PDB file of C-alpha atoms in Angstrom:
ATOM      1  CA  MET A 480      12.974   0.761 -19.745  1.00 95.00           C
ATOM      2  CA  ARG A 481      10.557  -1.940 -17.613  1.00 97.00           C
ATOM      3  CA  THR A 482       8.198  -3.169 -20.734  1.00 98.00           C
ATOM      4  CA  VAL A 483       4.383  -3.714 -19.170  1.00 98.00           C
ATOM      5  CA  SER A 484       3.322  -6.966 -20.148  1.00 97.00           C
ATOM      6  CA  LYS A 485      -0.560  -5.501 -20.125  1.00 97.00           C
ATOM      7  CA  ILE A 486      -3.518  -3.014 -17.999  1.00 98.00           C
ATOM      8  CA  HIS A 487      -5.944  -4.525 -16.326  1.00 98.00           C
ATOM      9  CA  ASN A 488      -9.103  -3.206 -15.701  1.00 97.00           C
ATOM     10  CA  ALA A 489     -10.402  -3.712 -11.928  1.00 98.00           C
ATOM     11  CA  GLU A 490     -13.758  -5.578 -11.576  1.00 97.00           C
ATOM     12  CA  TYR A 491     -16.293  -3.600 -10.125  1.00 97.00           C
ATOM     13  CA  ARG A 492     -17.576  -5.602  -7.287  1.00 96.00           C
ATOM     14  CA  PRO A 493     -20.362  -4.350  -4.701  1.00 97.00           C
ATOM     15  CA  ILE A 494     -20.025  -4.980  -1.013  1.00 95.00           C
ATOM     16  CA  ALA A 495     -24.054  -3.866  -0.356  1.00 90.00           C
ATOM     17  CA  ASP A 496     -24.069   0.073  -0.578  1.00 91.00           C
ATOM     18  CA  LEU A 497     -20.098   0.299  -0.383  1.00 96.00           C
ATOM     19  CA  LYS A 498     -18.106   0.675  -3.886  1.00 97.00           C
ATOM     20  CA  THR A 499     -15.492  -1.438  -4.295  1.00 98.00           C
ATOM     21  CA  TYR A 500     -13.088  -2.301  -7.164  1.00 98.00           C
ATOM     22  CA  SER A 501     -10.804  -5.517  -7.452  1.00 97.00           C
ATOM     23  CA  PRO A 502      -7.946  -5.685  -9.723  1.00 97.00           C
ATOM     24  CA  LEU A 503      -6.445  -8.193  -8.111  1.00 97.00           C
ATOM     25  CA  PRO A 504      -7.367 -11.187  -8.781  1.00 96.00           C
ATOM     26  CA  THR A 505      -9.307 -11.248 -11.360  1.00 94.00           C
ATOM     27  CA  ARG A 506     -10.071 -13.934 -14.228  1.00 91.00           C
ATOM     28  CA  GLN A 507      -7.023 -12.799 -15.786  1.00 92.00           C
ATOM     29  CA  LEU A 508      -4.617 -12.220 -13.921  1.00 96.00           C
ATOM     30  CA  SER A 509      -4.223 -14.510  -9.949  1.00 95.00           C
ATOM     31  CA  GLN A 510      -1.347 -12.543  -8.145  1.00 97.00           C
ATOM     32  CA  ILE A 511       1.659 -10.462  -8.759  1.00 98.00           C
ATOM     33  CA  ASP A 512       4.027 -12.327  -5.990  1.00 98.00           C
ATOM     34  CA  PRO A 513       3.955 -11.354  -3.086  1.00 98.00           C
ATOM     35  CA  PHE A 514       1.447  -8.633  -3.719  1.00 98.00           C
ATOM     36  CA  LEU A 515      -1.798 -11.098  -3.653  1.00 98.00           C
ATOM     37  CA  PHE A 516      -5.280  -8.845  -3.016  1.00 98.00           C
ATOM     38  CA  LEU A 517      -6.684  -4.590  -2.973  1.00 98.00           C
ATOM     39  CA  ASN A 518      -9.845  -4.214  -2.834  1.00 98.00           C
ATOM     40  CA  HIS A 519     -10.945  -0.264  -4.059  1.00 98.00           C
ATOM     41  CA  HIS A 520     -14.050   0.882  -1.282  1.00 98.00           C
ATOM     42  CA  GLY A 521     -15.227   3.908  -2.565  1.00 97.00           C
ATOM     43  CA  PRO A 522     -14.678   7.250  -3.048  1.00 98.00           C
ATOM     44  CA  GLN A 523     -17.933   7.953  -1.806  1.00 98.00           C
ATOM     45  CA  THR A 524     -20.040  10.371   0.321  1.00 98.00           C
ATOM     46  CA  TYR A 525     -22.184   8.761   3.251  1.00 98.00           C
ATOM     47  CA  PRO A 526     -25.193  10.721   4.783  1.00 98.00           C
ATOM     48  CA  PRO A 527     -25.540  11.617   8.346  1.00 98.00           C
ATOM     49  CA  ASP A 528     -26.270   8.334  10.593  1.00 98.00           C
ATOM     50  CA  ASN A 529     -25.191   5.772   8.006  1.00 97.00           C
ATOM     51  CA  GLN A 530     -24.322   2.394   8.888  1.00 95.00           C
ATOM     52  CA  GLY A 531     -20.498   2.931   7.454  1.00 95.00           C
ATOM     53  CA  LEU A 532     -18.457   0.347   6.816  1.00 97.00           C
ATOM     54  CA  PRO A 533     -19.689  -3.620   6.925  1.00 94.00           C
ATOM     55  CA  PHE A 534     -16.294  -5.374   8.098  1.00 95.00           C
ATOM     56  CA  GLY A 535     -17.286  -6.694  11.067  1.00 94.00           C
ATOM     57  CA  PRO A 536     -15.261  -9.722  13.255  1.00 95.00           C
ATOM     58  CA  HIS A 537     -14.020 -12.254  10.784  1.00 95.00           C
ATOM     59  CA  PRO A 538     -10.425 -14.410  11.258  1.00 97.00           C
ATOM     60  CA  HIS A 539      -7.070 -14.444   9.707  1.00 98.00           C
ATOM     61  CA  ARG A 540      -4.015 -16.623   8.571  1.00 98.00           C
ATOM     62  CA  GLY A 541      -0.960 -16.591   7.030  1.00 98.00           C
ATOM     63  CA  MET A 542      -0.775 -12.860   5.397  1.00 97.00           C
ATOM     64  CA  GLN A 543      -0.659  -9.328   6.026  1.00 97.00           C
ATOM     65  CA  THR A 544      -2.964  -6.192   5.235  1.00 97.00           C
ATOM     66  CA  VAL A 545      -2.243  -2.924   4.554  1.00 98.00           C
ATOM     67  CA  THR A 546      -5.866   0.106   4.262  1.00 98.00           C
ATOM     68  CA  PHE A 547      -4.757   2.882   3.416  1.00 98.00           C
ATOM     69  CA  ILE A 548      -7.041   5.374   4.296  1.00 98.00           C
ATOM     70  CA  MET A 549      -7.554   8.264   1.746  1.00 98.00           C
ATOM     71  CA  GLU A 550     -10.814   9.707   2.995  1.00 98.00           C
ATOM     72  CA  GLY A 551     -13.086   9.227   5.586  1.00 98.00           C
ATOM     73  CA  ASP A 552     -12.150   6.984   8.694  1.00 98.00           C
ATOM     74  CA  ILE A 553     -11.346   3.302   9.395  1.00 98.00           C
ATOM     75  CA  MET A 554     -12.333   2.139  13.374  1.00 97.00           C
ATOM     76  CA  HIS A 555      -9.587  -1.302  14.653  1.00 97.00           C
ATOM     77  CA  GLN A 556     -10.408  -3.870  16.844  1.00 96.00           C
ATOM     78  CA  ASP A 557      -9.006  -7.080  16.996  1.00 95.00           C
ATOM     79  CA  SER A 558      -8.644 -10.096  19.516  1.00 95.00           C
ATOM     80  CA  GLY A 559      -5.178  -9.368  20.440  1.00 92.00           C
ATOM     81  CA  GLY A 560      -6.167  -6.341  22.276  1.00 92.00           C
ATOM     82  CA  HIS A 561      -5.691  -2.983  19.313  1.00 93.00           C
ATOM     83  CA  GLU A 562      -7.645  -0.531  19.035  1.00 94.00           C
ATOM     84  CA  SER A 563      -7.619   2.281  16.651  1.00 97.00           C
ATOM     85  CA  ILE A 564      -9.347   5.159  14.822  1.00 98.00           C
ATOM     86  CA  ILE A 565      -7.577   5.896  11.715  1.00 98.00           C
ATOM     87  CA  SER A 566      -8.257   8.729   9.974  1.00 98.00           C
ATOM     88  CA  ALA A 567      -8.079  10.427   6.090  1.00 98.00           C
ATOM     89  CA  GLY A 568      -3.959   9.480   5.633  1.00 98.00           C
ATOM     90  CA  GLY A 569      -3.169   7.708   7.534  1.00 98.00           C
ATOM     91  CA  VAL A 570      -2.637   3.721   7.370  1.00 98.00           C
ATOM     92  CA  GLN A 571      -3.115   0.596   8.891  1.00 98.00           C
ATOM     93  CA  TRP A 572      -0.502  -2.171   9.300  1.00 98.00           C
ATOM     94  CA  MET A 573      -0.919  -5.766  10.376  1.00 97.00           C
ATOM     95  CA  VAL A 574       0.322  -9.268  10.660  1.00 97.00           C
ATOM     96  CA  ALA A 575      -2.131 -11.656  10.776  1.00 97.00           C
ATOM     97  CA  GLY A 576      -0.032 -14.384  10.976  1.00 97.00           C
ATOM     98  CA  SER A 577      -0.704 -17.645  13.101  1.00 97.00           C
ATOM     99  CA  GLY A 578      -3.703 -16.045  13.435  1.00 97.00           C
ATOM    100  CA  LEU A 579      -6.577 -13.232  14.637  1.00 96.00           C
ATOM    101  CA  ILE A 580      -9.984 -12.528  14.102  1.00 97.00           C
ATOM    102  CA  HIS A 581     -10.602  -8.223  14.062  1.00 96.00           C
ATOM    103  CA  ALA A 582     -12.961  -5.565  12.726  1.00 96.00           C
ATOM    104  CA  GLU A 583     -12.659  -3.062  10.548  1.00 96.00           C
ATOM    105  CA  ILE A 584     -15.903  -0.597  11.190  1.00 96.00           C
ATOM    106  CA  SER A 585     -16.585   3.547  10.469  1.00 98.00           C
ATOM    107  CA  SER A 586     -15.839   5.566  14.160  1.00 98.00           C
ATOM    108  CA  ASP A 587     -19.236   6.550  15.680  1.00 97.00           C
ATOM    109  CA  ALA A 588     -18.250  10.317  14.250  1.00 98.00           C
ATOM    110  CA  PHE A 589     -18.712   8.687  10.677  1.00 98.00           C
ATOM    111  CA  LYS A 590     -21.822   7.408  11.619  1.00 97.00           C
ATOM    112  CA  LYS A 591     -23.492   9.930  13.038  1.00 98.00           C
ATOM    113  CA  GLU A 592     -22.214  12.485  10.216  1.00 98.00           C
ATOM    114  CA  GLY A 593     -21.309  10.919   7.077  1.00 98.00           C
ATOM    115  CA  GLY A 594     -18.762  12.350   4.390  1.00 98.00           C
ATOM    116  CA  PRO A 595     -16.291  11.037   1.667  1.00 98.00           C
ATOM    117  CA  LEU A 596     -15.340   7.778   2.193  1.00 98.00           C
ATOM    118  CA  GLU A 597     -12.355   5.973   0.194  1.00 98.00           C
ATOM    119  CA  ILE A 598     -10.169   2.992   1.614  1.00 98.00           C
ATOM    120  CA  LEU A 599      -7.924   1.144  -0.183  1.00 98.00           C
ATOM    121  CA  GLN A 600      -6.892  -2.855   1.613  1.00 98.00           C
ATOM    122  CA  LEU A 601      -4.004  -4.905  -0.056  1.00 98.00           C
ATOM    123  CA  TRP A 602      -3.389  -7.790   0.665  1.00 98.00           C
ATOM    124  CA  LEU A 603       0.374  -9.239   1.392  1.00 98.00           C
ATOM    125  CA  ASN A 604       1.584 -12.810   1.247  1.00 98.00           C
ATOM    126  CA  LEU A 605       3.591 -13.771   3.774  1.00 98.00           C
ATOM    127  CA  PRO A 606       6.422 -17.023   3.146  1.00 98.00           C
ATOM    128  CA  ALA A 607       6.400 -20.334   4.844  1.00 98.00           C
ATOM    129  CA  SER A 608       8.069 -19.572   7.118  1.00 98.00           C
ATOM    130  CA  LEU A 609       6.283 -16.485   8.832  1.00 98.00           C
ATOM    131  CA  LYS A 610       3.200 -18.145   8.546  1.00 98.00           C
ATOM    132  CA  MET A 611       2.461 -18.729  12.020  1.00 97.00           C
ATOM    133  CA  THR A 612       4.009 -15.298  13.531  1.00 97.00           C
ATOM    134  CA  GLU A 613       2.762 -14.232  16.335  1.00 96.00           C
ATOM    135  CA  PRO A 614      -0.061 -11.435  14.553  1.00 96.00           C
ATOM    136  CA  HIS A 615       0.845  -7.814  15.435  1.00 95.00           C
ATOM    137  CA  TYR A 616      -0.792  -3.952  14.594  1.00 97.00           C
ATOM    138  CA  THR A 617       0.660  -0.520  13.867  1.00 97.00           C
ATOM    139  CA  GLY A 618      -2.134   2.052  12.564  1.00 98.00           C
ATOM    140  CA  LEU A 619      -0.436   5.949  12.376  1.00 98.00           C
ATOM    141  CA  GLN A 620      -1.759   8.808  11.319  1.00 98.00           C
ATOM    142  CA  LYS A 621      -1.025  11.254   7.905  1.00 98.00           C
ATOM    143  CA  GLN A 622       1.388  12.711  10.267  1.00 98.00           C
ATOM    144  CA  ASP A 623       3.343   9.675  11.556  1.00 98.00           C
ATOM    145  CA  ILE A 624       4.514   9.394   7.813  1.00 98.00           C
ATOM    146  CA  PRO A 625       6.748  10.737   6.321  1.00 97.00           C
ATOM    147  CA  THR A 626       6.707  12.051   2.774  1.00 97.00           C
ATOM    148  CA  GLN A 627       9.263  13.332   0.112  1.00 96.00           C
ATOM    149  CA  THR A 628       8.634  16.095  -2.524  1.00 96.00           C
ATOM    150  CA  LEU A 629       9.948  15.947  -5.658  1.00 96.00           C
ATOM    151  CA  SER A 630      10.072  17.012  -9.456  1.00 96.00           C
ATOM    152  CA  ASP A 631       9.275  20.844  -8.636  1.00 97.00           C
ATOM    153  CA  GLY A 632       6.781  20.059  -6.009  1.00 96.00           C
ATOM    154  CA  LYS A 633       4.844  18.112  -8.333  1.00 98.00           C
ATOM    155  CA  VAL A 634       5.067  14.978  -6.909  1.00 98.00           C
ATOM    156  CA  ALA A 635       4.630  14.115  -3.067  1.00 98.00           C
ATOM    157  CA  MET A 636       5.354  10.653  -2.191  1.00 98.00           C
ATOM    158  CA  ASN A 637       3.797   9.245   0.920  1.00 98.00           C
ATOM    159  CA  LEU A 638       6.334   6.497   2.459  1.00 98.00           C
ATOM    160  CA  ILE A 639       4.994   3.491   3.764  1.00 98.00           C
ATOM    161  CA  SER A 640       7.678   0.883   3.817  1.00 98.00           C
ATOM    162  CA  GLY A 641      11.448   0.847   2.839  1.00 96.00           C
ATOM    163  CA  ASP A 642      14.014   3.067   1.667  1.00 93.00           C
ATOM    164  CA  TRP A 643      13.317   5.429  -0.937  1.00 92.00           C
ATOM    165  CA  ASN A 644      15.910   7.700  -1.897  1.00 86.00           C
ATOM    166  CA  GLY A 645      17.052   7.264   1.401  1.00 88.00           C
ATOM    167  CA  THR A 646      14.730   7.685   3.665  1.00 91.00           C
ATOM    168  CA  GLN A 647      12.769   5.389   6.086  1.00 92.00           C
ATOM    169  CA  SER A 648       9.388   4.921   5.095  1.00 97.00           C
ATOM    170  CA  ALA A 649       6.486   4.512   8.850  1.00 98.00           C
ATOM    171  CA  PHE A 650       6.705   0.855   9.132  1.00 98.00           C
ATOM    172  CA  THR A 651       9.169  -2.140   9.061  1.00 94.00           C
ATOM    173  CA  PRO A 652       7.825  -5.001   7.916  1.00 93.00           C
ATOM    174  CA  GLN A 653       8.664  -8.650   9.066  1.00 88.00           C
ATOM    175  CA  THR A 654       9.583  -9.033   4.790  1.00 93.00           C
ATOM    176  CA  ASP A 655      11.646  -6.447   2.238  1.00 93.00           C
ATOM    177  CA  VAL A 656       8.475  -4.851   0.316  1.00 98.00           C
ATOM    178  CA  HIS A 657       8.607  -1.289  -0.312  1.00 98.00           C
ATOM    179  CA  LEU A 658       5.258   0.560  -0.439  1.00 98.00           C
ATOM    180  CA  THR A 659       4.154   4.340  -1.599  1.00 98.00           C
ATOM    181  CA  THR A 660       1.330   6.059  -2.432  1.00 98.00           C
ATOM    182  CA  ILE A 661       2.263   8.858  -4.859  1.00 98.00           C
ATOM    183  CA  HIS A 662       0.411  12.569  -5.913  1.00 98.00           C
ATOM    184  CA  PHE A 663       1.145  13.972  -9.312  1.00 98.00           C
ATOM    185  CA  MET A 664       0.347  17.159  -9.705  1.00 98.00           C
ATOM    186  CA  PRO A 665      -0.057  17.691 -13.823  1.00 98.00           C
ATOM    187  CA  GLY A 666       3.361  17.704 -15.374  1.00 97.00           C
ATOM    188  CA  GLY A 667       4.705  16.007 -12.735  1.00 98.00           C
ATOM    189  CA  GLU A 668       7.454  13.507 -13.703  1.00 98.00           C
ATOM    190  CA  LEU A 669       9.399  10.461 -11.396  1.00 98.00           C
ATOM    191  CA  ASP A 670      12.031   8.417 -12.556  1.00 97.00           C
ATOM    192  CA  LEU A 671      12.424   5.789 -10.657  1.00 97.00           C
ATOM    193  CA  GLN A 672      14.780   2.115 -10.530  1.00 97.00           C
ATOM    194  CA  ILE A 673      13.786  -0.891  -9.477  1.00 97.00           C
ATOM    195  CA  PRO A 674      15.433  -4.023  -9.151  1.00 97.00           C
ATOM    196  CA  LEU A 675      15.742  -6.661 -11.978  1.00 97.00           C
ATOM    197  CA  ASP A 676      14.018  -9.308  -9.455  1.00 97.00           C
ATOM    198  CA  GLN A 677      11.356  -7.511  -7.729  1.00 98.00           C
ATOM    199  CA  ASN A 678       7.678  -7.328  -8.930  1.00 98.00           C
ATOM    200  CA  ILE A 679       5.838  -4.368  -9.211  1.00 98.00           C
ATOM    201  CA  PHE A 680       2.480  -4.020  -8.378  1.00 98.00           C
ATOM    202  CA  PHE A 681       1.007  -0.236  -9.683  1.00 98.00           C
ATOM    203  CA  TYR A 682      -1.975   1.324  -9.200  1.00 98.00           C
ATOM    204  CA  VAL A 683      -3.834   4.248 -10.271  1.00 98.00           C
ATOM    205  CA  ILE A 684      -6.269   5.301  -7.730  1.00 98.00           C
ATOM    206  CA  LYS A 685      -7.188   8.488  -9.298  1.00 98.00           C
ATOM    207  CA  GLY A 686      -6.567  10.133 -12.366  1.00 98.00           C
ATOM    208  CA  GLN A 687      -4.367   8.882 -14.900  1.00 98.00           C
ATOM    209  CA  LEU A 688      -0.512   8.228 -15.535  1.00 98.00           C
ATOM    210  CA  GLU A 689       1.651   7.366 -18.291  1.00 98.00           C
ATOM    211  CA  VAL A 690       4.172   4.760 -17.374  1.00 98.00           C
ATOM    212  CA  ASN A 691       6.859   4.039 -19.979  1.00 96.00           C
ATOM    213  CA  ASP A 692       4.829   4.827 -22.353  1.00 93.00           C
ATOM    214  CA  HIS A 693       2.029   3.158 -21.864  1.00 97.00           C
ATOM    215  CA  VAL A 694      -0.849   5.434 -20.119  1.00 98.00           C
ATOM    216  CA  VAL A 695      -2.897   3.505 -17.338  1.00 98.00           C
ATOM    217  CA  LYS A 696      -5.941   5.697 -16.191  1.00 98.00           C
ATOM    218  CA  ALA A 697      -8.140   5.941 -12.498  1.00 98.00           C
ATOM    219  CA  THR A 698      -8.773   1.759 -11.383  1.00 98.00           C
ATOM    220  CA  GLN A 699      -6.127   0.942 -13.833  1.00 98.00           C
ATOM    221  CA  LEU A 700      -3.368  -2.410 -13.011  1.00 98.00           C
ATOM    222  CA  ALA A 701      -0.148  -1.955 -14.966  1.00 98.00           C
ATOM    223  CA  GLU A 702       1.714  -5.795 -15.446  1.00 98.00           C
ATOM    224  CA  PHE A 703       5.267  -5.256 -16.069  1.00 98.00           C
ATOM    225  CA  ASN A 704       7.747  -7.899 -16.690  1.00 98.00           C
ATOM    226  CA  ASN A 705      11.036  -8.334 -14.954  1.00 97.00           C
ATOM    227  CA  ASP A 706      13.134  -7.403 -18.286  1.00 97.00           C
ATOM    228  CA  HIS A 707      14.992  -3.815 -16.928  1.00 97.00           C
ATOM    229  CA  GLU A 708      15.322  -1.794 -13.975  1.00 98.00           C
ATOM    230  CA  ASP A 709      13.939   1.688 -14.724  1.00 98.00           C
ATOM    231  CA  LEU A 710      10.560   3.278 -14.458  1.00 98.00           C
ATOM    232  CA  LYS A 711       9.438   6.453 -15.427  1.00 98.00           C
ATOM    233  CA  ILE A 712       6.205   7.954 -14.924  1.00 98.00           C
ATOM    234  CA  VAL A 713       4.757  11.328 -16.681  1.00 98.00           C
ATOM    235  CA  SER A 714       1.316  13.202 -15.147  1.00 98.00           C
ATOM    236  CA  SER A 715      -1.071  14.731 -17.503  1.00 92.00           C
ATOM    237  CA  ALA A 716      -3.765  15.255 -14.481  1.00 96.00           C
ATOM    238  CA  LYS A 717      -3.861  14.934 -11.158  1.00 98.00           C
ATOM    239  CA  SER A 718      -2.924  11.764 -10.146  1.00 98.00           C
ATOM    240  CA  THR A 719      -3.045   8.982  -7.040  1.00 98.00           C
ATOM    241  CA  LEU A 720      -0.848   5.828  -7.212  1.00 98.00           C
ATOM    242  CA  LEU A 721      -0.056   3.057  -5.460  1.00 98.00           C
ATOM    243  CA  LEU A 722       3.350   1.668  -5.873  1.00 98.00           C
ATOM    244  CA  GLY A 723       4.957  -1.090  -4.741  1.00 98.00           C
ATOM    245  CA  TYR A 724       7.591  -3.740  -5.318  1.00 98.00           C
ATOM    246  CA  ALA A 725       8.255  -6.746  -3.313  1.00 98.00           C
ATOM    247  CA  ARG A 726      10.608 -10.169  -4.392  1.00 98.00           C
ATOM    248  CA  PRO A 727       8.478 -12.712  -5.415  1.00 98.00           C
ATOM    249  CA  PHE A 728       8.736 -15.635  -2.593  1.00 98.00           C
ATOM    250  CA  ASN A 729       7.590 -18.152  -5.346  1.00 98.00           C
ATOM    251  CA  GLU A 730       5.631 -20.876  -3.536  1.00 98.00           C
ATOM    252  CA  PRO A 731       2.550 -22.480  -3.463  1.00 98.00           C
ATOM    253  CA  VAL A 732      -0.476 -20.202  -2.679  1.00 98.00           C
ATOM    254  CA  VAL A 733      -3.570 -21.546  -1.597  1.00 97.00           C
ATOM    255  CA  ALA A 734      -6.333 -19.228  -0.321  1.00 96.00           C
ATOM    256  CA  GLN A 735      -9.875 -20.062   0.708  1.00 95.00           C
ATOM    257  CA  GLY A 736     -11.890 -17.154   2.284  1.00 92.00           C
ATOM    258  CA  PRO A 737      -9.616 -15.273   5.052  1.00 95.00           C
ATOM    259  CA  PHE A 738      -6.945 -17.205   5.258  1.00 98.00           C
ATOM    260  CA  VAL A 739      -3.956 -17.382   3.073  1.00 98.00           C
ATOM    261  CA  MET A 740      -1.502 -20.610   3.002  1.00 98.00           C
ATOM    262  CA  ASN A 741       0.541 -22.856   1.190  1.00 98.00           C
ATOM    263  CA  THR A 742      -1.365 -26.040   1.124  1.00 98.00           C
ATOM    264  CA  GLU A 743      -5.002 -27.394   1.129  1.00 98.00           C
ATOM    265  CA  GLN A 744      -4.221 -29.288   4.833  1.00 98.00           C
ATOM    266  CA  GLU A 745      -2.916 -25.831   6.053  1.00 98.00           C
ATOM    267  CA  ILE A 746      -6.321 -24.444   4.623  1.00 98.00           C
ATOM    268  CA  TYR A 747      -8.481 -27.048   7.001  1.00 98.00           C
ATOM    269  CA  GLU A 748      -6.072 -26.619   9.978  1.00 98.00           C
ATOM    270  CA  ALA A 749      -6.645 -23.149  10.050  1.00 98.00           C
ATOM    271  CA  TYR A 750     -11.094 -23.335   9.981  1.00 97.00           C
ATOM    272  CA  ASP A 751     -10.444 -26.250  12.823  1.00 97.00           C
ATOM    273  CA  ASP A 752      -7.986 -23.534  14.952  1.00 97.00           C
ATOM    274  CA  TYR A 753     -10.784 -20.856  14.285  1.00 95.00           C
ATOM    275  CA  ARG A 754     -13.467 -23.074  14.967  1.00 94.00           C
ATOM    276  CA  LYS A 755     -11.362 -23.786  18.411  1.00 95.00           C
ATOM    277  CA  GLY A 756     -11.198 -21.030  19.671  1.00 93.00           C
ATOM    278  CA  LYS A 757      -7.253 -20.512  18.888  1.00 94.00           C
ATOM    279  CA  PHE A 758      -7.438 -17.286  17.258  1.00 94.00           C
ATOM    280  CA  GLY A 759      -8.483 -15.626  20.665  1.00 87.00           C
ATOM    281  CA  SER A 760     -11.395 -14.918  21.733  1.00 79.00           C
ATOM    282  CA  TRP A 761     -13.800 -11.418  20.561  1.00 74.00           C
ATOM    283  CA  ASN A 762     -14.393  -8.435  22.848  1.00 71.00           C
ATOM    284  CA  GLY A 763     -15.372  -5.802  20.535  1.00 61.00           C
TER     285      GLY A 763
END
């Protein structure tokens, strides 16, 4: 079985009144190439007449974001003209590419009525050859995402990207990355084979799982060595896992604020282009 090199605790980094846990990057772990960043917001309950999510208009370049709405909703708007409100169980995939401005806020209904909220946003790198690709956004609701049920109904996989046991997932990304959120009932078991040349992203959203004889609890991320293909996951409690794997790019990463490039000069150019209005105009 593939060996676990270390288990990392997410750092608690609240944003205003929004509970936020960040397992990546931390002082101990800068990235799991090409997985760059994860913010886990919530779980928490918002009262009626709340302000909602605080992520107003801001730019991005050189990376892509995948947003998992576990509870609540999120309203997306960007300078490319894309708009959507995605509810619980849905996923947003945004390729920032050459640059765009977007906002991620709560819907008017959520701000008026309140309710439970839990959202995760994962940043995926783009290789140098795709850093300046045309920006793109897709938002899908829960019913648009295929699922696989395994282990006598005790394991349910939401197939976000990649091919899982012959079933194609909801999104076809520009890079070869597999992503799934997996819901386990007690006694659920899952056996996977992941190619040796691919890095694993393994974050427990809630509950507790045992992977290759190591216990990983909620808001913990397991870091693996690339020494075997086999992954065995067993649940003793109701749990949810964010699992991904991809081949690393092995390229320099220079990240400053909302931009992820390969050199300091490219970061300077990103800020300059943003100031010059090259990311489009904001009409939100």
